[in-house]
């Protein structure tokens, strides 16, 4: 376990002994605790309220920032940007204006990185020690909202506030002590590489079919939007077969897979809503087949991105299918409806700017990539300029940011 604190210099006059010996004992959350080094008098001060923006950084960007702080080699053409970006985001995190939360996608991609433990510590430290809900948890929450609407005969209602997808409070002041646990995820690396390679192989097969059959954008979009029931039932059947495996790891992964969790949760909901036990399974299928599930943001964004990818493939672009593509689509589909901004893969960002995605999709996040990195830096500059004076003053005293 690693930890450190910022330098704690006395910065205030003690009300008891009248000496400038009152310094920070600890800070974080909503309170600053100060103690006099002369008379040991202790004071608690309520910290100013804050409203942090939530920004998602692609794994490649976190890797860039990791190379900046570790002295690693930076990609040609990105050296100055990486250095400036690190300085600016670190300042904004300390100024309590942003968090850069990590996700299950970062975790999986980090596990196959050559310095996995160090990279994980770096993005936790850089980003402000906040994590996002897993993409599967966000999808499940949306499906449960669809189930509620279906069973109650109401319209779909989703809470798309950013705090819905954070695993810890957003507007807490960053602790002046950072502690990290050096967890070793190398045992999962081979399995994750295998899953990534299998997903890539499936995408290549799909791309080959698109190239051969040349469906229109609308053909692919309709197929993807209508595929909820078939995809869910197919995934459930696959995990059910794996539950009879002689390999305990295979059984464990099947039982705890997102689709099994979703099916169990929906069946429990059916029972709590008074659906007879023998009808619950069929009712789950009806929810999955309903138009409500087609409307869910994660599914709708994903369907449009797949259709746009198919259009590029049919147009002859061969480089669009890569091993990181599925994770890019997962991240955007899950988090774009909730977050303030996302810095993502250049191709994915470009797809979102094409018609009809630009006109048909609605989501909260401002999308950035290396194609408009100057705009991203300007956005960060605006956030810093908007820092309230009292917050800036207190951040300077606690963390030494100037």
Coordinates of C-alpha atoms in Angstrom, one line a residue:
X1 CA 0.0 0.0 0.0
X2 CA 1.4 3.4 -1.0
X3 CA 0.5 6.8 0.4
X4 CA 1.6 10.3 0.5
X5 CA 0.4 13.7 1.7
X6 CA 0.9 17.2 0.4
X7 CA 3.3 19.5 2.5
X8 CA 1.4 20.9 5.5
X9 CA 2.8 24.3 6.3
X10 CA 1.1 26.5 8.9
X11 CA -1.0 29.2 7.2
X12 CA -3.3 30.7 9.8
X13 CA -3.2 32.4 13.2
X14 CA -4.4 30.3 16.2
X15 CA -7.3 31.9 18.0
X16 CA -6.0 30.6 21.3
X17 CA -2.3 31.3 21.4
X18 CA -2.4 34.0 18.7
X19 CA 0.6 32.6 16.8
X20 CA 0.8 31.6 13.1
X21 CA 1.1 27.9 13.9
X22 CA -2.3 26.7 12.8
X23 CA -1.8 24.2 10.0
X24 CA -3.7 21.4 8.2
X25 CA -4.1 18.2 10.2
X26 CA -6.3 16.5 7.5
X27 CA -8.6 17.6 4.7
X28 CA -11.1 15.9 2.4
X29 CA -14.8 15.3 2.1
X30 CA -16.6 18.4 3.3
X31 CA -14.3 19.4 6.2
X32 CA -10.9 20.8 6.9
X33 CA -9.3 20.0 10.2
X34 CA -6.5 22.3 11.5
X35 CA -4.4 22.0 14.6
X36 CA -2.0 24.5 16.2
X37 CA 1.5 23.1 16.5
X38 CA 2.1 25.4 19.6
X39 CA -0.9 24.9 21.9
X40 CA -2.6 21.9 20.1
X41 CA -5.9 23.7 19.6
X42 CA -8.0 22.0 16.9
X43 CA -10.5 23.7 14.6
X44 CA -12.9 22.2 12.0
X45 CA -13.9 24.3 9.0
X46 CA -16.6 23.5 6.5
X47 CA -15.1 23.6 3.0
X48 CA -16.8 25.6 0.3
X49 CA -19.4 23.8 -1.9
X50 CA -18.1 22.5 -5.2
X51 CA -19.7 21.2 -8.4
X52 CA -17.2 19.0 -10.2
X53 CA -17.4 18.2 -13.9
X54 CA -17.0 14.5 -14.8
X55 CA -14.8 13.8 -17.8
X56 CA -14.0 10.3 -19.3
X57 CA -10.5 9.8 -20.7
X58 CA -9.9 7.0 -23.2
X59 CA -7.3 4.4 -22.0
X60 CA -4.8 5.8 -24.5
X61 CA -5.0 9.2 -22.9
X62 CA -4.4 7.7 -19.5
X63 CA -1.4 5.9 -20.9
X64 CA -0.1 9.2 -22.2
X65 CA -0.4 10.8 -18.8
X66 CA 1.2 7.8 -17.2
X67 CA 4.2 8.1 -19.5
X68 CA 4.4 11.8 -18.6
X69 CA 4.7 11.2 -14.9
X70 CA 6.8 8.0 -15.2
X71 CA 9.2 9.5 -17.8
X72 CA 8.2 7.0 -20.5
X73 CA 8.4 7.6 -24.2
X74 CA 5.6 9.8 -25.6
X75 CA 4.2 9.1 -29.1
X76 CA 5.8 11.3 -31.8
X77 CA 3.6 14.4 -32.3
X78 CA 1.9 14.1 -29.0
X79 CA 4.7 15.1 -26.7
X80 CA 3.8 18.8 -26.0
X81 CA 0.1 18.0 -25.8
X82 CA 0.6 15.1 -23.3
X83 CA 2.7 17.3 -21.0
X84 CA 0.4 20.3 -21.1
X85 CA -2.7 18.0 -20.7
X86 CA -1.1 16.4 -17.6
X87 CA -0.4 19.8 -16.0
X88 CA -3.9 21.2 -16.8
X89 CA -6.0 18.2 -15.7
X90 CA -3.9 17.8 -12.5
X91 CA -4.5 21.4 -11.6
X92 CA -8.2 21.1 -12.3
X93 CA -8.5 18.0 -10.1
X94 CA -6.7 19.8 -7.3
X95 CA -8.8 22.9 -7.8
X96 CA -11.8 20.6 -7.3
X97 CA -13.3 21.4 -10.7
X98 CA -13.1 18.0 -12.4
X99 CA -12.8 14.3 -11.8
X100 CA -11.5 11.8 -14.3
X101 CA -13.2 8.5 -13.2
X102 CA -12.0 5.1 -14.2
X103 CA -14.3 2.3 -15.3
X104 CA -14.4 -1.4 -15.8
X105 CA -13.2 -0.8 -19.3
X106 CA -10.0 0.9 -18.0
X107 CA -9.6 -2.0 -15.5
X108 CA -9.8 -4.6 -18.3
X109 CA -7.5 -2.8 -20.7
X110 CA -5.0 -2.0 -17.9
X111 CA -4.8 -5.7 -16.9
X112 CA -3.1 -6.5 -20.3
X113 CA -0.8 -3.4 -20.1
X114 CA 3.0 -4.1 -19.5
X115 CA 3.0 -2.0 -16.2
X116 CA -0.6 -2.8 -15.1
X117 CA -0.2 -2.0 -11.4
X118 CA 1.6 1.2 -12.0
X119 CA -0.9 2.4 -14.6
X120 CA -3.8 1.7 -12.4
X121 CA -2.2 3.6 -9.5
X122 CA -1.6 6.5 -11.9
X123 CA -5.1 6.9 -13.3
X124 CA -6.6 6.6 -9.8
X125 CA -4.2 9.3 -8.5
X126 CA -4.5 11.6 -11.6
X127 CA -8.3 11.3 -11.8
X128 CA -9.2 12.0 -8.2
X129 CA -9.9 8.5 -6.8
X130 CA -13.4 8.1 -8.2
X131 CA -14.8 5.2 -10.3
X132 CA -17.7 4.8 -12.7
X133 CA -20.3 2.2 -12.4
X134 CA -19.6 -0.8 -14.6
X135 CA -21.1 -0.6 -18.1
X136 CA -23.1 -3.7 -17.4
X137 CA -24.6 -2.1 -14.3
X138 CA -25.6 1.0 -16.2
X139 CA -27.3 -1.2 -18.9
X140 CA -29.1 -3.2 -16.2
X141 CA -30.4 0.0 -14.5
X142 CA -31.8 1.2 -17.8
X143 CA -33.4 -2.2 -18.5
X144 CA -35.0 -2.2 -15.1
X145 CA -36.5 1.2 -15.9
X146 CA -37.9 -0.3 -19.1
X147 CA -39.3 -3.2 -17.1
X148 CA -41.0 -0.7 -14.7
X149 CA -42.5 1.2 -17.5
X150 CA -43.7 -2.0 -19.3
X151 CA -45.3 -3.5 -16.2
X152 CA -47.0 -0.2 -15.2
X153 CA -48.0 0.8 -18.7
X154 CA -46.2 4.1 -18.5
X155 CA -43.6 5.9 -20.6
X156 CA -39.9 5.3 -20.1
X157 CA -38.4 7.5 -17.4
X158 CA -34.6 7.6 -16.9
X159 CA -32.5 9.5 -14.4
X160 CA -29.5 10.6 -16.6
X161 CA -27.8 12.8 -13.9
X162 CA -24.1 12.2 -13.7
X163 CA -24.2 11.0 -10.1
X164 CA -26.3 8.0 -11.2
X165 CA -23.1 6.4 -12.7
X166 CA -20.5 7.3 -10.0
X167 CA -19.5 4.8 -7.3
X168 CA -18.7 7.5 -4.8
X169 CA -19.8 11.1 -4.0
X170 CA -18.8 13.6 -6.7
X171 CA -18.7 16.8 -4.8
X172 CA -16.4 15.8 -1.9
X173 CA -13.1 17.6 -1.6
X174 CA -10.2 15.4 -2.5
X175 CA -8.4 13.9 0.5
X176 CA -5.0 15.5 1.1
X177 CA -3.7 11.9 1.5
X178 CA -3.7 9.5 -1.4
X179 CA -3.5 5.8 -0.5
X180 CA -3.4 3.0 -3.1
X181 CA -3.5 -0.7 -2.8
X182 CA -1.1 -2.5 -5.1
X183 CA -3.5 -5.1 -6.4
X184 CA -2.1 -7.7 -8.9
X185 CA -4.5 -8.4 -11.8
X186 CA -2.0 -10.3 -13.9
X187 CA -3.9 -13.5 -13.3
X188 CA -6.8 -12.1 -15.4
X189 CA -4.6 -10.9 -18.2
X190 CA -4.7 -14.0 -20.4
X191 CA -8.4 -14.4 -20.0
X192 CA -9.0 -10.8 -20.9
X193 CA -6.7 -11.0 -23.9
X194 CA -8.6 -14.1 -25.1
X195 CA -12.0 -12.4 -24.7
X196 CA -10.7 -9.3 -26.6
X197 CA -9.3 -11.4 -29.4
X198 CA -12.5 -13.4 -29.7
X199 CA -14.6 -10.2 -29.8
X200 CA -12.3 -8.8 -32.5
X201 CA -12.6 -12.0 -34.5
X202 CA -16.3 -11.8 -34.4
X203 CA -16.2 -8.2 -35.5
X204 CA -14.0 -9.1 -38.4
X205 CA -16.5 -11.8 -39.5
X206 CA -19.3 -9.2 -39.2
X207 CA -17.3 -6.7 -41.2
X208 CA -16.7 -9.3 -43.9
X209 CA -20.4 -10.0 -44.1
X210 CA -21.1 -6.3 -44.4
X211 CA -18.5 -5.9 -47.2
X212 CA -20.1 -8.9 -49.1
X213 CA -23.7 -8.1 -48.6
X214 CA -23.5 -4.3 -48.6
X215 CA -26.5 -3.5 -46.4
X216 CA -27.6 0.1 -46.2
X217 CA -27.1 2.1 -43.0
X218 CA -30.8 1.8 -42.2
X219 CA -30.7 -1.9 -42.8
X220 CA -28.0 -2.4 -40.2
X221 CA -29.5 0.1 -37.8
X222 CA -32.9 -1.7 -37.9
X223 CA -31.2 -5.0 -37.4
X224 CA -29.3 -3.7 -34.4
X225 CA -32.2 -1.9 -32.8
X226 CA -34.4 -5.0 -33.2
X227 CA -31.8 -7.4 -31.9
X228 CA -32.4 -7.0 -28.1
X229 CA -34.4 -10.1 -27.5
X230 CA -32.3 -12.4 -29.8
X231 CA -29.1 -11.1 -28.3
X232 CA -30.2 -11.5 -24.7
X233 CA -31.7 -14.9 -25.2
X234 CA -28.6 -16.0 -27.1
X235 CA -26.2 -14.8 -24.5
X236 CA -28.3 -16.4 -21.7
X237 CA -28.3 -19.7 -23.6
X238 CA -24.5 -19.6 -24.0
X239 CA -23.9 -19.0 -20.3
X240 CA -26.4 -21.7 -19.4
X241 CA -24.3 -24.2 -21.4
X242 CA -21.2 -23.1 -19.7
X243 CA -22.7 -23.7 -16.3
X244 CA -22.3 -27.5 -16.9
X245 CA -18.6 -27.2 -17.6
X246 CA -16.1 -29.2 -15.6
X247 CA -13.9 -26.1 -15.3
X248 CA -14.9 -24.3 -12.1
X249 CA -13.6 -21.0 -13.5
X250 CA -15.9 -21.3 -16.5
X251 CA -18.9 -22.1 -14.3
X252 CA -18.1 -19.1 -12.0
X253 CA -17.8 -16.7 -14.9
X254 CA -21.0 -18.0 -16.4
X255 CA -23.1 -17.8 -13.2
X256 CA -21.8 -14.2 -12.5
X257 CA -22.0 -13.0 -16.1
X258 CA -23.9 -9.7 -16.7
X259 CA -26.7 -11.5 -18.6
X260 CA -27.3 -14.0 -15.8
X261 CA -27.4 -11.1 -13.3
X262 CA -29.9 -9.3 -15.5
X263 CA -32.1 -12.3 -15.9
X264 CA -32.1 -13.0 -12.1
X265 CA -32.8 -9.4 -11.3
X266 CA -35.7 -9.1 -13.8
X267 CA -37.3 -12.4 -12.6
X268 CA -37.1 -11.0 -9.0
X269 CA -38.8 -7.8 -10.2
X270 CA -41.5 -9.8 -11.9
X271 CA -42.3 -11.6 -8.7
X272 CA -42.2 -8.4 -6.6
X273 CA -44.7 -6.9 -9.1
X274 CA -47.1 -9.8 -8.6
X275 CA -46.4 -11.7 -11.9
X276 CA -47.1 -15.4 -11.3
X277 CA -43.9 -17.5 -11.1
X278 CA -44.8 -19.6 -14.2
X279 CA -45.3 -16.4 -16.3
X280 CA -42.2 -14.5 -15.1
X281 CA -39.8 -15.9 -17.7
X282 CA -42.1 -15.1 -20.6
X283 CA -42.7 -11.6 -19.1
X284 CA -38.9 -11.0 -19.1
X285 CA -38.9 -11.9 -22.8
X286 CA -41.7 -9.5 -23.5
X287 CA -39.7 -6.7 -21.8
X288 CA -36.7 -7.5 -23.9
X289 CA -38.8 -7.5 -27.1
X290 CA -40.6 -4.3 -26.3
X291 CA -40.0 -0.9 -27.9
X292 CA -39.0 0.4 -24.5
X293 CA -35.7 -1.5 -24.7
X294 CA -35.1 -0.2 -28.2
X295 CA -35.3 3.3 -26.7
X296 CA -32.7 2.8 -24.0
X297 CA -29.7 5.1 -24.5
X298 CA -27.0 2.5 -24.3
X299 CA -28.7 0.3 -26.9
X300 CA -29.7 3.1 -29.2
X301 CA -26.2 4.7 -29.3
X302 CA -24.5 1.4 -29.8
X303 CA -26.9 0.5 -32.7
X304 CA -26.1 3.8 -34.4
X305 CA -22.4 3.3 -34.0
X306 CA -22.5 -0.2 -35.4
X307 CA -24.5 1.1 -38.4
X308 CA -22.0 3.9 -39.0
X309 CA -19.1 1.4 -38.7
X310 CA -20.8 -0.8 -41.3
X311 CA -21.1 2.2 -43.6
X312 CA -17.4 2.9 -43.3
X313 CA -16.6 -0.8 -44.0
X314 CA -18.8 -0.9 -47.1
X315 CA -17.1 2.3 -48.2
X316 CA -13.7 0.5 -48.2
X317 CA -12.2 1.6 -44.9
X318 CA -10.3 -1.4 -43.6
X319 CA -8.6 0.1 -40.5
X320 CA -11.8 0.9 -38.7
X321 CA -12.1 -2.6 -37.2
X322 CA -9.5 -2.9 -34.4
X323 CA -9.2 -4.6 -31.0
X324 CA -10.2 -1.6 -29.1
X325 CA -13.4 -0.8 -31.1
X326 CA -15.8 -2.8 -29.0
X327 CA -14.6 -1.1 -25.8
X328 CA -14.9 2.3 -27.5
X329 CA -18.5 1.6 -28.4
X330 CA -19.3 0.3 -24.9
X331 CA -17.8 3.3 -23.2
X332 CA -19.6 5.9 -25.4
X333 CA -22.9 4.0 -25.3
X334 CA -22.9 3.7 -21.5
X335 CA -21.4 7.0 -20.4
X336 CA -22.2 9.6 -23.0
X337 CA -25.8 10.1 -21.8
X338 CA -24.6 11.0 -18.3
X339 CA -21.1 12.6 -18.3
X340 CA -20.1 16.2 -19.0
X341 CA -17.3 15.3 -21.5
X342 CA -15.5 12.4 -23.0
X343 CA -12.1 12.2 -24.8
X344 CA -12.4 9.1 -27.0
X345 CA -10.9 7.4 -30.0
X346 CA -10.7 9.6 -33.0
X347 CA -12.7 7.4 -35.3
X348 CA -15.5 7.0 -32.8
X349 CA -15.7 10.8 -32.3
X350 CA -15.9 11.3 -36.1
X351 CA -18.7 8.8 -36.4
X352 CA -20.7 10.7 -33.9
X353 CA -20.4 13.8 -36.0
X354 CA -21.7 12.2 -39.1
X355 CA -25.3 12.2 -40.2
X356 CA -27.7 10.8 -39.1
X357 CA -25.9 10.2 -35.7
X358 CA -25.4 13.9 -35.3
X359 CA -29.1 14.6 -35.7
X360 CA -30.7 11.5 -34.2
X361 CA -28.7 10.8 -31.1
X362 CA -29.2 12.8 -27.8
X363 CA -26.6 12.6 -25.1
X364 CA -25.1 15.0 -22.5
X365 CA -21.4 14.6 -23.0
X366 CA -19.3 16.9 -25.2
X367 CA -17.1 14.6 -27.3
X368 CA -13.4 15.2 -27.9
X369 CA -10.6 13.3 -29.6
X370 CA -7.2 14.0 -31.0
X371 CA -9.0 15.5 -34.0
X372 CA -10.1 18.4 -31.9
X373 CA -7.7 18.3 -29.0
X374 CA -7.2 22.1 -29.1
X375 CA -11.0 22.4 -28.4
X376 CA -10.5 20.1 -25.4
X377 CA -7.7 22.2 -24.0
X378 CA -9.9 25.3 -24.5
X379 CA -12.7 23.5 -22.6
X380 CA -10.4 22.7 -19.7
X381 CA -9.2 26.3 -19.7
X382 CA -12.8 27.5 -19.4
X383 CA -13.3 25.2 -16.4
X384 CA -10.3 26.6 -14.7
X385 CA -11.3 30.2 -15.3
X386 CA -14.7 29.4 -13.7
X387 CA -13.2 28.2 -10.4
X388 CA -14.8 30.2 -7.6
X389 CA -12.3 32.4 -5.7
X390 CA -13.0 30.9 -2.3
X391 CA -12.5 27.4 -3.8
X392 CA -9.3 28.4 -5.5
X393 CA -8.0 30.0 -2.2
X394 CA -8.7 26.9 -0.2
X395 CA -7.2 24.5 -2.8
X396 CA -4.1 26.6 -2.8
X397 CA -3.8 26.2 1.0
X398 CA -4.6 22.5 1.1
X399 CA -2.8 21.1 -2.0
X400 CA -0.3 23.9 -2.9
X401 CA -1.9 24.5 -6.3
X402 CA -1.2 28.0 -7.5

